[in-house]
CSV table of C-alpha atoms in Angstrom, one decimal:
chain,number,residue,atom,x,y,z
A,474,MET,CA,-89.5,145.8,-26.0
A,475,THR,CA,-91.7,145.0,-23.0
A,476,ALA,CA,-90.8,146.7,-19.7
A,477,GLU,CA,-90.5,144.8,-16.5
A,478,PRO,CA,-93.3,145.5,-14.0
A,479,ASP,CA,-91.2,147.9,-11.9
A,480,SER,CA,-89.4,149.6,-14.8
A,481,ALA,CA,-92.3,151.8,-15.9
A,482,PRO,CA,-92.6,153.7,-12.5
A,483,GLU,CA,-88.8,153.9,-12.4
A,484,ALA,CA,-88.8,155.4,-15.9
A,485,LEU,CA,-91.4,157.9,-15.0
A,486,ILE,CA,-89.5,158.9,-11.9
A,487,ALA,CA,-86.3,159.3,-14.0
A,488,CYS,CA,-88.1,161.5,-16.6
A,489,TYR,CA,-89.5,163.6,-13.8
A,490,LEU,CA,-86.1,164.0,-12.1
A,491,ARG,CA,-84.5,164.8,-15.5
A,492,ASP,CA,-87.1,167.3,-16.8
A,493,TYR,CA,-88.1,169.0,-13.6
A,494,PRO,CA,-85.0,169.0,-11.4
A,495,ALA,CA,-86.0,172.0,-9.3
A,496,GLU,CA,-89.4,170.6,-8.3
A,497,ALA,CA,-87.8,167.1,-8.0
A,498,ALA,CA,-85.2,168.5,-5.6
A,499,ASP,CA,-87.9,169.8,-3.2
A,500,GLU,CA,-89.5,166.3,-3.2
A,501,LEU,CA,-86.2,164.6,-2.7
A,502,GLU,CA,-85.3,166.7,0.3
A,503,ARG,CA,-88.5,165.5,2.0
A,504,LEU,CA,-87.4,161.9,1.9
A,505,PRO,CA,-85.5,160.1,4.7
A,506,ARG,CA,-81.8,160.1,4.1
A,507,HIS,CA,-81.5,156.4,3.2
A,508,GLU,CA,-84.4,156.6,0.7
A,509,ARG,CA,-83.0,159.8,-0.8
A,510,LEU,CA,-79.6,158.2,-1.3
A,511,ALA,CA,-81.0,155.1,-2.9
A,512,LEU,CA,-83.2,157.0,-5.3
A,513,PHE,CA,-80.4,159.3,-6.3
A,514,SER,CA,-77.9,156.5,-6.8
A,515,ARG,CA,-80.2,154.7,-9.3
A,516,GLN,CA,-80.2,157.6,-11.7
A,517,ASP,CA,-77.9,158.2,-14.7
A,518,LEU,CA,-75.0,160.6,-14.1
A,519,PRO,CA,-76.5,163.5,-16.2
A,520,VAL,CA,-79.7,163.2,-14.2
A,521,GLN,CA,-77.8,163.1,-10.9
A,522,ALA,CA,-75.8,166.2,-11.9
A,523,GLY,CA,-78.9,168.3,-12.8
A,524,LEU,CA,-80.6,167.2,-9.7
A,525,TRP,CA,-77.7,167.7,-7.4
A,526,GLU,CA,-77.2,171.3,-8.4
A,527,GLN,CA,-80.8,172.1,-7.5
A,528,LEU,CA,-80.5,170.7,-3.9
A,529,SER,CA,-80.0,172.8,-0.9
A,530,PRO,CA,-76.3,172.9,0.3
A,531,ASP,CA,-76.9,170.5,3.2
A,532,THR,CA,-78.7,167.9,1.2
A,533,ALA,CA,-76.1,168.1,-1.6
A,534,ASP,CA,-73.3,167.8,0.9
A,535,SER,CA,-74.8,164.7,2.5
A,536,LEU,CA,-75.2,163.0,-0.9
A,537,LEU,CA,-71.6,163.8,-1.9
A,538,ALA,CA,-70.4,162.4,1.5
A,539,GLU,CA,-72.6,159.3,1.4
A,540,LEU,CA,-72.3,158.2,-2.2
A,541,PRO,CA,-69.8,155.4,-2.8
A,542,GLY,CA,-66.3,156.7,-3.7
A,543,GLU,CA,-66.4,155.6,-7.4
A,544,ALA,CA,-69.9,157.0,-7.9
A,545,ALA,CA,-69.1,160.4,-6.3
A,546,ALA,CA,-65.8,160.6,-8.3
A,547,ALA,CA,-67.7,159.9,-11.6
A,548,LEU,CA,-70.3,162.6,-10.7
A,549,ILE,CA,-68.0,165.4,-9.8
A,550,PRO,CA,-66.7,166.3,-13.3
A,551,LEU,CA,-70.3,166.9,-14.5
A,552,LEU,CA,-71.0,169.4,-11.7
A,553,ASP,CA,-70.7,173.2,-11.7
A,554,PRO,CA,-67.1,173.6,-10.5
A,555,SER,CA,-67.8,176.5,-8.1
A,556,LEU,CA,-70.8,174.7,-6.5
A,557,CYS,CA,-68.8,171.5,-6.3
A,558,ALA,CA,-65.8,173.2,-4.8
A,559,ARG,CA,-67.8,174.7,-2.0
A,560,ALA,CA,-69.4,171.3,-1.3
A,561,LEU,CA,-66.0,169.7,-1.2
A,562,GLY,CA,-64.8,172.4,1.2
A,563,ARG,CA,-67.6,171.4,3.6
A,564,LEU,CA,-66.8,167.7,3.6
A,565,GLU,CA,-64.5,166.0,6.2
A,566,PRO,CA,-60.9,166.5,5.2
A,567,ALA,CA,-60.2,162.8,4.5
A,568,ARG,CA,-63.3,162.5,2.2
A,569,ARG,CA,-62.4,165.8,0.4
A,570,GLU,CA,-58.8,164.7,-0.3
A,571,SER,CA,-60.0,161.3,-1.5
A,572,LEU,CA,-62.5,162.8,-4.0
A,573,MET,CA,-60.1,165.5,-5.2
A,574,ALA,CA,-57.3,162.9,-5.7
A,575,SER,CA,-59.6,160.9,-8.0
A,576,GLN,CA,-60.0,163.8,-10.4
A,577,ASP,CA,-57.6,164.8,-13.2
A,578,ALA,CA,-54.9,167.4,-12.6
A,579,ALA,CA,-56.7,170.2,-14.3
A,580,LEU,CA,-59.9,169.8,-12.4
A,581,ARG,CA,-58.1,169.3,-9.1
A,582,SER,CA,-56.1,172.5,-9.7
A,583,GLU,CA,-59.4,174.4,-10.3
A,584,PHE,CA,-60.9,173.1,-7.1
A,585,GLU,CA,-57.8,174.1,-5.2
A,586,ARG,CA,-58.0,177.6,-6.6
A,587,LEU,CA,-61.7,177.9,-5.8
A,588,LEU,CA,-61.1,176.7,-2.2
A,589,SER,CA,-58.2,179.0,-1.5
A,590,TYR,CA,-58.9,182.4,0.0
A,591,PRO,CA,-56.4,185.0,1.2
A,592,PRO,CA,-55.7,184.9,4.9
A,593,ASP,CA,-57.8,187.2,7.0
A,594,SER,CA,-60.4,187.4,4.2
A,595,ALA,CA,-64.2,186.7,4.5
A,596,GLY,CA,-63.7,183.4,2.5
A,597,HIS,CA,-61.0,182.3,5.0
A,598,LEU,CA,-63.1,183.2,8.1
A,599,MET,CA,-66.6,182.1,7.0
A,600,ASP,CA,-68.4,179.0,8.1
A,601,LEU,CA,-68.9,176.9,5.0
A,602,ARG,CA,-72.1,175.2,6.4
A,603,PRO,CA,-74.8,177.9,6.6
A,604,ALA,CA,-78.4,176.7,7.0
A,605,ALA,CA,-80.0,177.2,3.5
A,606,LEU,CA,-83.3,175.9,2.3
A,607,ARG,CA,-84.6,176.0,-1.3
A,608,GLY,CA,-88.1,176.8,-2.2
A,609,ASP,CA,-90.8,177.7,0.3
A,610,PRO,CA,-91.2,174.9,2.9
A,611,SER,CA,-93.6,175.1,5.8
A,612,VAL,CA,-92.3,175.9,9.2
A,613,ALA,CA,-92.8,172.3,10.3
A,614,GLU,CA,-90.8,171.0,7.4
A,615,ALA,CA,-88.0,173.6,8.0
A,616,ARG,CA,-87.9,172.5,11.7
A,617,GLN,CA,-87.6,168.9,10.7
A,618,ARG,CA,-84.7,169.5,8.2
A,619,LEU,CA,-82.9,171.7,10.7
A,620,ALA,CA,-83.3,169.0,13.4
A,621,GLN,CA,-81.3,166.7,11.1
A,622,LEU,CA,-78.5,169.1,10.9
A,623,ARG,CA,-77.9,169.2,14.7
A,624,ARG,CA,-76.1,172.6,14.6
A,625,ARG,CA,-76.4,174.5,17.9
A,626,GLU,CA,-74.8,177.7,16.5
A,627,LEU,CA,-77.5,178.4,13.9
A,628,ARG,CA,-79.0,181.9,14.1
A,629,GLN,CA,-80.3,182.4,10.6
A,630,ILE,CA,-81.8,180.4,7.8
A,631,PHE,CA,-81.3,181.5,4.2
A,632,LEU,CA,-84.1,180.9,1.6
A,633,LEU,CA,-82.8,180.2,-1.9
A,634,ASP,CA,-84.6,180.5,-5.2
A,635,GLU,CA,-84.3,178.0,-8.1
A,636,GLN,CA,-81.0,179.4,-9.2
A,637,GLY,CA,-79.5,179.0,-5.7
A,638,GLN,CA,-79.5,182.8,-5.1
A,639,VAL,CA,-80.4,184.2,-1.7
A,640,ARG,CA,-84.0,185.4,-1.7
A,641,SER,CA,-84.5,186.2,2.0
A,642,VAL,CA,-83.3,185.3,5.5
A,643,VAL,CA,-85.3,183.9,8.5
A,644,ASP,CA,-84.3,184.5,12.1
A,645,ILE,CA,-84.2,181.3,14.1
A,646,GLN,CA,-86.3,182.8,16.8
A,647,ASP,CA,-89.1,183.7,14.4
A,648,LEU,CA,-89.0,180.1,13.2
A,649,ALA,CA,-89.3,178.8,16.7
A,650,LEU,CA,-92.4,181.0,17.5
A,651,ALA,CA,-94.2,180.6,14.1
A,652,GLU,CA,-97.2,178.3,13.5
A,653,PRO,CA,-96.2,174.9,12.1
A,654,ASP,CA,-98.3,175.3,8.9
A,655,ALA,CA,-97.0,178.8,8.1
A,656,ARG,CA,-94.8,179.2,5.0
A,657,LEU,CA,-91.2,180.1,5.6
A,658,SER,CA,-91.4,182.9,3.1
A,659,SER,CA,-93.9,184.7,5.3
A,660,LEU,CA,-91.1,185.0,8.0
A,661,GLY,CA,-88.4,186.1,5.5
A,662,GLN,CA,-86.7,189.4,5.8
A,663,ASP,CA,-84.5,191.3,3.3
A,664,LEU,CA,-80.9,190.0,3.3
A,665,GLY,CA,-79.4,193.4,4.2
A,666,ALA,CA,-75.6,193.5,4.6
A,667,ALA,CA,-73.4,190.9,3.0
A,668,ALA,CA,-69.7,190.3,2.3
A,669,ALA,CA,-67.7,189.1,-0.7
A,670,ALA,CA,-65.2,186.3,-0.2
A,671,ILE,CA,-62.2,188.5,-0.7
A,672,ASP,CA,-63.3,191.3,1.7
A,673,PRO,CA,-60.7,191.8,4.5
A,674,SER,CA,-61.7,191.3,8.1
A,675,ALA,CA,-61.4,195.1,8.8
A,676,GLN,CA,-64.1,195.7,6.2
A,677,ILE,CA,-66.3,192.9,7.6
A,678,ILE,CA,-66.0,194.5,11.1
A,679,ALA,CA,-67.0,197.8,9.7
A,680,THR,CA,-70.0,196.3,7.9
A,681,LEU,CA,-71.2,194.5,11.0
A,682,GLU,CA,-70.9,197.7,13.0
A,683,GLN,CA,-72.9,199.7,10.5
A,684,SER,CA,-75.6,197.0,10.0
A,685,GLY,CA,-75.9,195.9,13.7
A,686,ALA,CA,-76.1,192.3,12.5
A,687,GLU,CA,-74.6,189.4,14.5
A,688,GLU,CA,-73.8,187.3,11.4
A,689,LEU,CA,-72.8,188.2,7.9
A,690,PRO,CA,-73.5,186.1,4.8
A,691,VAL,CA,-70.8,185.7,2.2
A,692,LEU,CA,-72.0,185.8,-1.4
A,693,ASP,CA,-70.4,185.2,-4.7
A,694,VAL,CA,-70.8,187.5,-7.7
A,695,GLN,CA,-74.0,185.7,-8.7
A,696,ASN,CA,-75.5,186.3,-5.3
A,697,ARG,CA,-75.2,182.6,-4.3
A,698,LEU,CA,-74.5,181.8,-0.7
A,699,LEU,CA,-70.9,180.8,0.0
A,700,GLY,CA,-71.0,180.8,3.8
A,701,VAL,CA,-71.6,182.9,6.9
A,702,ILE,CA,-69.3,184.8,9.2
A,703,ARG,CA,-70.0,184.3,12.8
A,704,ALA,CA,-68.9,186.6,15.6
A,705,ARG,CA,-66.8,183.9,17.2
A,706,SER,CA,-64.7,183.5,14.1
A,707,LEU,CA,-64.3,187.2,13.7
A,708,LEU,CA,-63.3,187.8,17.3
A,709,ARG,CA,-60.7,185.0,17.0
A,710,SER,CA,-59.3,186.5,13.9
A,711,ALA,CA,-59.2,190.0,15.4
A,712,ARG,CA,-57.4,188.6,18.5
A,713,ASP,CA,-54.9,186.8,16.2
A,714,ASN,CA,-54.3,189.9,14.1
A,715,ALA,CA,-53.8,192.0,17.2
A,716,LEU,CA,-51.2,189.6,18.6
A,717,ALA,CA,-49.5,189.4,15.2
A,718,ASP,CA,-49.4,193.1,14.9
A,719,MET,CA,-47.7,193.3,18.3
A,720,GLN,CA,-45.0,191.1,17.0
A,721,THR,CA,-44.5,192.5,13.5
A,722,MET,CA,-44.3,196.1,14.8
A,723,VAL,CA,-41.1,195.2,16.6
A,724,GLY,CA,-39.7,192.9,13.9
A,725,VAL,CA,-40.8,189.5,15.1
A,726,SER,CA,-42.4,187.1,12.7
A,727,GLN,CA,-46.1,186.3,13.0
A,728,ASP,CA,-45.3,182.6,13.0
A,729,GLU,CA,-43.1,182.7,16.1
A,730,ARG,CA,-44.7,181.4,19.4
A,731,ALA,CA,-43.5,181.6,23.0
A,732,LEU,CA,-42.1,178.0,22.8
A,733,SER,CA,-40.9,178.0,19.2
A,734,PRO,CA,-37.5,176.4,18.6
A,735,VAL,CA,-34.5,178.6,19.3
A,736,GLY,CA,-33.1,178.2,15.8
A,737,PHE,CA,-36.4,179.2,14.3
A,738,ALA,CA,-36.7,182.3,16.5
A,739,VAL,CA,-33.2,183.4,15.8
A,740,ARG,CA,-33.7,183.1,12.0
A,741,ARG,CA,-36.9,185.1,12.2
A,742,ARG,CA,-35.5,187.9,14.4
A,743,ILE,CA,-31.9,188.3,13.2
A,744,LEU,CA,-32.6,190.4,10.1
A,745,TRP,CA,-34.6,193.0,12.0
A,746,MET,CA,-32.0,193.0,14.8
A,747,HIS,CA,-29.4,194.1,12.3
A,748,ILE,CA,-31.7,196.7,10.8
A,749,ASN,CA,-32.3,198.0,14.3
A,750,LEU,CA,-28.6,198.0,14.9
A,751,ALA,CA,-28.1,200.1,11.8
A,752,THR,CA,-30.7,202.6,13.0
A,753,ALA,CA,-29.1,202.8,16.4
A,754,PHE,CA,-25.8,203.6,14.7
A,755,LEU,CA,-27.6,206.4,12.8
A,756,ALA,CA,-28.8,207.8,16.1
A,757,ALA,CA,-25.4,207.5,17.6
A,758,ALA,CA,-23.9,209.3,14.6
A,759,VAL,CA,-26.2,212.3,15.3
A,760,VAL,CA,-24.9,212.3,18.9
A,761,GLY,CA,-21.4,212.1,17.6
A,762,LEU,CA,-21.9,215.3,15.6
A,763,PHE,CA,-22.2,217.2,18.9
A,764,GLU,CA,-19.4,215.4,20.8
A,765,SER,CA,-17.6,218.6,21.6
A,766,THR,CA,-20.8,220.2,23.0
A,767,ILE,CA,-21.5,217.2,25.2
A,768,ALA,CA,-17.9,217.2,26.4
A,769,GLN,CA,-18.2,220.8,27.4
A,770,PHE,CA,-21.6,220.6,29.0
A,771,THR,CA,-21.9,217.2,30.6
A,772,ALA,CA,-25.5,217.8,31.8
A,773,LEU,CA,-26.7,217.4,28.3
A,774,ALA,CA,-25.7,213.7,28.3
A,775,VAL,CA,-27.8,213.2,31.4
A,776,LEU,CA,-30.9,214.7,29.8
A,777,LEU,CA,-30.7,213.1,26.4
A,778,PRO,CA,-32.8,210.0,27.4
A,779,VAL,CA,-35.5,212.4,28.7
A,780,VAL,CA,-36.0,214.0,25.4
A,781,ALA,CA,-35.7,210.8,23.4
A,782,GLY,CA,-38.1,209.0,25.7
A,783,GLN,CA,-40.9,211.7,25.5
A,784,SER,CA,-40.7,212.0,21.8
A,785,GLY,CA,-40.7,208.2,21.4
A,786,ASN,CA,-43.9,208.0,23.5
A,787,ALA,CA,-45.6,210.8,21.6
A,788,GLY,CA,-44.8,209.0,18.3
A,789,ALA,CA,-46.0,205.7,19.6
A,790,GLN,CA,-49.4,207.2,20.6
A,791,ALA,CA,-49.8,208.7,17.1
A,792,LEU,CA,-48.8,205.5,15.5
A,793,ALA,CA,-51.3,203.4,17.5
A,794,VAL,CA,-54.2,205.7,16.7
A,795,THR,CA,-53.4,205.9,13.0
A,796,MET,CA,-53.0,202.2,12.6
A,797,ARG,CA,-56.3,201.6,14.3
A,798,GLY,CA,-58.0,204.1,12.0
A,799,LEU,CA,-56.5,202.4,8.9
A,800,ALA,CA,-57.4,198.9,10.2
A,801,LEU,CA,-61.1,199.9,10.9
A,802,ARG,CA,-61.3,202.1,7.8
A,803,GLU,CA,-62.1,205.1,9.8
A,804,ILE,CA,-59.6,206.9,7.6
A,805,SER,CA,-58.0,206.4,4.2
A,806,VAL,CA,-54.5,207.3,2.9
A,807,ARG,CA,-56.2,210.1,1.0
A,808,GLN,CA,-56.9,211.9,4.3
A,809,TRP,CA,-53.3,212.1,5.2
A,810,LEU,CA,-53.3,215.9,5.1
A,811,ARG,CA,-56.1,216.1,7.7
A,812,LEU,CA,-54.3,213.5,9.8
A,813,LEU,CA,-51.1,215.4,9.5
A,814,ASN,CA,-52.7,218.6,10.6
A,815,LYS,CA,-54.4,217.0,13.6
A,816,GLU,CA,-51.2,215.3,14.8
A,817,PHE,CA,-49.2,218.4,14.3
A,818,ARG,CA,-51.5,220.3,16.6
A,819,VAL,CA,-51.6,217.5,19.1
A,820,GLY,CA,-47.8,217.2,19.2
A,821,LEU,CA,-47.4,221.0,19.5
A,822,LEU,CA,-49.9,221.4,22.4
A,823,ASN,CA,-48.7,218.3,24.3
A,824,GLY,CA,-45.1,219.4,23.6
A,825,LEU,CA,-45.8,222.8,25.2
A,826,ALA,CA,-47.4,221.2,28.2
A,827,VAL,CA,-44.7,218.7,28.7
A,828,ALA,CA,-42.0,221.3,28.0
A,829,ALA,CA,-43.3,223.5,30.8
A,830,SER,CA,-43.1,220.6,33.3
A,831,THR,CA,-39.7,219.5,32.0
A,832,SER,CA,-38.2,223.0,32.1
A,833,LEU,CA,-39.3,223.5,35.7
A,834,GLY,CA,-37.9,220.2,36.8
A,835,VAL,CA,-34.5,220.8,35.0
A,836,TYR,CA,-34.3,224.3,36.5
A,837,LEU,CA,-34.9,223.0,40.0
A,838,TRP,CA,-32.2,220.3,39.4
A,839,SER,CA,-29.5,222.4,37.6
A,840,ARG,CA,-30.4,226.0,38.6
A,841,SER,CA,-29.6,226.8,35.0
A,842,SER,CA,-32.3,228.9,33.2
A,843,GLY,CA,-30.4,228.4,29.9
A,844,LEU,CA,-30.6,224.6,30.2
A,845,ALA,CA,-34.2,224.7,31.1
A,846,LEU,CA,-35.0,226.9,28.1
A,847,ILE,CA,-33.0,224.6,25.7
A,848,ILE,CA,-34.7,221.4,26.8
A,849,GLY,CA,-38.1,223.1,26.7
A,850,ILE,CA,-37.7,224.2,23.1
A,851,SER,CA,-36.3,220.8,22.1
A,852,MET,CA,-39.1,219.0,23.8
A,853,VAL,CA,-41.7,221.0,21.8
A,854,LEU,CA,-39.9,220.4,18.5
A,855,SER,CA,-39.1,216.7,19.0
A,856,MET,CA,-42.6,215.8,20.2
A,857,THR,CA,-44.2,217.6,17.3
A,858,ILE,CA,-42.0,215.8,14.8
A,859,ALA,CA,-42.7,212.5,16.6
A,860,CYS,CA,-46.4,212.9,16.3
A,861,ILE,CA,-46.2,213.7,12.6
A,862,ALA,CA,-43.9,210.7,12.0
A,863,GLY,CA,-46.2,208.4,14.0
A,864,ALA,CA,-49.0,209.4,11.7
A,865,LEU,CA,-47.1,209.3,8.4
A,866,VAL,CA,-45.2,206.0,8.8
A,867,PRO,CA,-48.3,203.7,8.6
A,868,VAL,CA,-49.8,205.9,5.9
A,869,ILE,CA,-46.7,205.7,3.7
A,870,LEU,CA,-46.5,201.9,4.2
A,871,THR,CA,-50.1,201.5,3.3
A,872,ARG,CA,-49.6,203.7,0.2
A,873,LEU,CA,-46.7,201.4,-0.8
A,874,ARG,CA,-49.1,198.4,-0.5
A,875,GLN,CA,-47.2,197.2,2.6
A,876,ASP,CA,-48.6,196.0,5.9
A,877,PRO,CA,-48.5,199.1,8.1
A,878,ALA,CA,-47.8,197.0,11.2
A,879,THR,CA,-44.6,195.6,9.6
A,880,SER,CA,-41.8,196.9,11.9
A,881,SER,CA,-43.3,200.4,11.9
A,882,SER,CA,-42.1,200.9,15.5
A,883,ILE,CA,-38.5,200.3,14.4
A,884,VAL,CA,-38.8,203.0,11.8
A,885,LEU,CA,-40.6,205.3,14.2
A,886,THR,CA,-38.0,204.8,16.9
A,887,THR,CA,-35.3,205.8,14.5
A,888,VAL,CA,-37.1,209.0,13.5
A,889,THR,CA,-37.9,210.0,17.1
A,890,ASP,CA,-34.4,209.3,18.4
A,891,VAL,CA,-32.8,211.3,15.6
A,892,ALA,CA,-35.3,214.1,16.0
A,893,GLY,CA,-34.9,214.2,19.7
A,894,PHE,CA,-31.1,214.1,19.8
A,895,PHE,CA,-30.7,216.5,16.9
A,896,SER,CA,-33.1,219.1,18.3
A,897,PHE,CA,-31.8,219.0,21.8
A,898,LEU,CA,-28.1,219.0,21.0
A,899,GLY,CA,-28.5,221.3,18.0
A,900,ILE,CA,-30.3,223.9,20.0
A,901,ALA,CA,-27.8,223.5,22.9
A,902,THR,CA,-25.0,224.2,20.4
A,903,LEU,CA,-26.8,227.3,19.0
A,904,LEU,CA,-27.6,228.6,22.5
A,905,SER,CA,-24.3,227.4,24.2
A,906,GLY,CA,-23.8,230.9,25.5
A,907,LEU,CA,-26.7,230.4,27.9
A,908,LEU,CA,-25.1,227.3,29.4
A,909,SER,CA,-22.5,227.0,32.1
A,910,ALA,CA,-19.7,224.4,31.6
A,911,GLY,CA,-20.0,221.4,33.8
C-alpha cells in the first residue's frame, strides 16, 4: 500500500505522539491554540488519551473545552477518572454538565463522587485552576503561557514532573525579575506546606499561620496538584462560618437569612424554641423548690436576676474562648483536664472579685449583712460552675462528634440559670437565720 504524500509525516507524528507522550506534550503546549487543537483532533482516541494525561492542567482543560462535543464525550471514558474529574470541575458549568450527561451512569456517578467535597473542606474552598507547568520551560516560555491564561490573582506557579506530581513552586515575582532565557527550575523552591482535599478550614488556617504562606496548594495522595487555596476564599469561609456559628449557638439554622420567608424561619426555629422552653421550665422548677423562702424574704426575688446574669456572662466567656481554641486547634479534647483546671481558677478568682463588689452594693441597698454574705457566697459558687460548664459543653459536644457551635448557648444558659438559682436560694434557705423577713 502506497501512502499519500502527506500521510507519511502524519504517521511519523502519530507514532511520536503515541510512543513519547511526555516529550510530545511539551511540544504541543508550545503551539498556538488552534494548531494544537487541530493536531490533537486528528489523532486516534488512545493516542489522544495518552497525550492528554501528560499535558499541564491548563492545556488539558482548554482541549476538553474546545473539542467538539462528540469527540470530547468519546475521549472521556479513556482518561484517568481522577484527572478527568478535576478537569471537568474546572470547566464552565454548562459544558461540564453536557459532557457528564453524555457518559454512562456508572462513570457519571464516579465523577460526581470525585467532584464532591465536604463543606468547609480544602477541596470545597480551593481554586481548581492553579498555574501549573510541566517540564522545565524557559522564563520567556512560561511568561508566554501565563499571558494566555489572563489570571490576575496568580501568585505562584507549580512545576510538575512527568507523572504530574509537584516538583517545586516558583513565585510570580521571581518569574517577573528573571532573565528570559533562564530555566524555570532555577527559580523553583521547595513546596513546603500543603493541604489534603478533606482537611477542614480550621486546619488550613493553622497550617498557613505556621508556614507564613499566602497560598496553600491542595494535593492528592499521589502528590498531584488538585488546586490552591487563596486567602480571599479562606477569609470568606471564615466569615461565613463565624456568622453561621452565631446562629447555631442560639438555635437558628445556618440556612436562614435576614429576609428568609416567614414559614421557613418558623420551621427552622420552632424546635429549638420548644427546647428552650423546656429548659426554662427546668430553671423555674428550681425556683419553685424555694417558694416558701422567697415568700418569706422578698428581697431574694429582686436579686435573682443579678446572680443568674453574672453566672451566664461568666459561662459565655468560657464558652467563647473554648470554642475558638477548638476551632483553631489550639487545644484538643484530650486537654479537657487542663482546660477545666484553668476555667475553675478563672471562675473562682473572678467570682471572688465580683462577689466583693456585689456584697457591698447589696449591703448599701438592704443594710442586711446576712443578705450581702449570702449573695457573695452564691456569686462565687455560681460563677465557678458557669466557667466550668462553659468549657465542658463544647468539649463534650466535640467528643460526641457533634458541632460544638450547635445550640451550645442554650445548653449553657440552662446550666448557668439552674446553678445560679439553686446556689443563691439554697444558701439563702440554709442561712435564713441571718435574714430579716421582708
